[in-house]
Amino acid sequence: MTNDGAADGQESAYGSGLRNLRARVAAIGGELATTRTGDRFELLARAPADHEDLTITR
């Protein structure tokens, strides 16, 4: 995901949420990377497609 109009990167009093997202992705064997270049923010998440928590059940 890329946001080409990202704010200045300051966290709010409630946090950015990225730490929690990184922990949740890591818990299923994935990784989360973020980069910022000027006002462009990019988030890349990779997760194993075969993890049981990703299986759709109906």
C-alpha positions as a printed NumPy array, in Angstrom:
array([[  0.   ,   0.   ,   0.   ],
       [  1.352,   3.426,  -0.871],
       [  0.092,   6.793,   0.358],
       [  1.485,   9.674,  -1.676],
       [ -0.035,  12.308,   0.615],
       [  1.139,  11.022,   3.986],
       [  1.322,  13.34 ,   6.983],
       [  4.629,  14.26 ,   8.593],
       [  5.015,  10.903,  10.364],
       [  4.24 ,  12.122,  13.864],
       [  2.375,   9.583,  15.964],
       [ -0.789,  10.72 ,  17.665],
       [ -1.418,  10.298,  21.385],
       [ -3.022,   6.963,  20.476],
       [ -0.054,   5.661,  18.476],
       [  0.259,   4.858,  14.792],
       [ -1.007,   1.265,  14.966],
       [  1.994,  -0.011,  13.018],
       [  3.583,  -1.721,  16.029],
       [  0.422,  -3.741,  16.592],
       [  0.118,  -4.568,  12.901],
       [  3.779,  -5.633,  12.786],
       [  3.25 ,  -7.911,  15.819],
       [  0.119,  -9.476,  14.306],
       [  1.848, -10.158,  10.984],
       [  4.912, -11.605,  12.784],
       [  2.658, -13.897,  14.869],
       [  1.688, -15.764,  11.693],
       [  5.25 , -15.924,  10.354],
       [  5.128, -12.814,   8.175],
       [  6.92 ,  -9.504,   8.078],
       [  5.964,  -5.87 ,   7.755],
       [  8.161,  -3.153,   6.267],
       [  7.56 ,   0.571,   6.011],
       [  9.436,   3.292,   4.16 ],
       [  8.993,   7.039,   3.911],
       [ 10.406,   9.215,   1.155],
       [  9.293,  12.835,   1.486],
       [  5.507,  12.783,   1.655],
       [  5.277,   9.224,   0.289],
       [  4.663,   6.404,   2.794],
       [  4.788,   2.767,   1.729],
       [  3.73 ,  -0.305,   3.697],
       [  4.609,  -3.829,   2.575],
       [  3.215,  -6.847,   4.417],
       [  4.153, -10.418,   3.59 ],
       [  2.435, -13.392,   5.172],
       [  2.425, -17.104,   4.414],
       [ -0.666, -17.987,   2.361],
       [ -1.017, -21.376,   4.044],
       [ -1.213, -20.196,   7.678],
       [ -4.286, -21.59 ,   9.445],
       [ -5.366, -18.138,  10.698],
       [ -5.706, -17.025,   7.067],
       [ -8.046, -19.845,   6.086],
       [-11.568, -18.735,   5.245],
       [-14.213, -20.769,   7.037],
       [-17.927, -20.593,   6.43 ]])
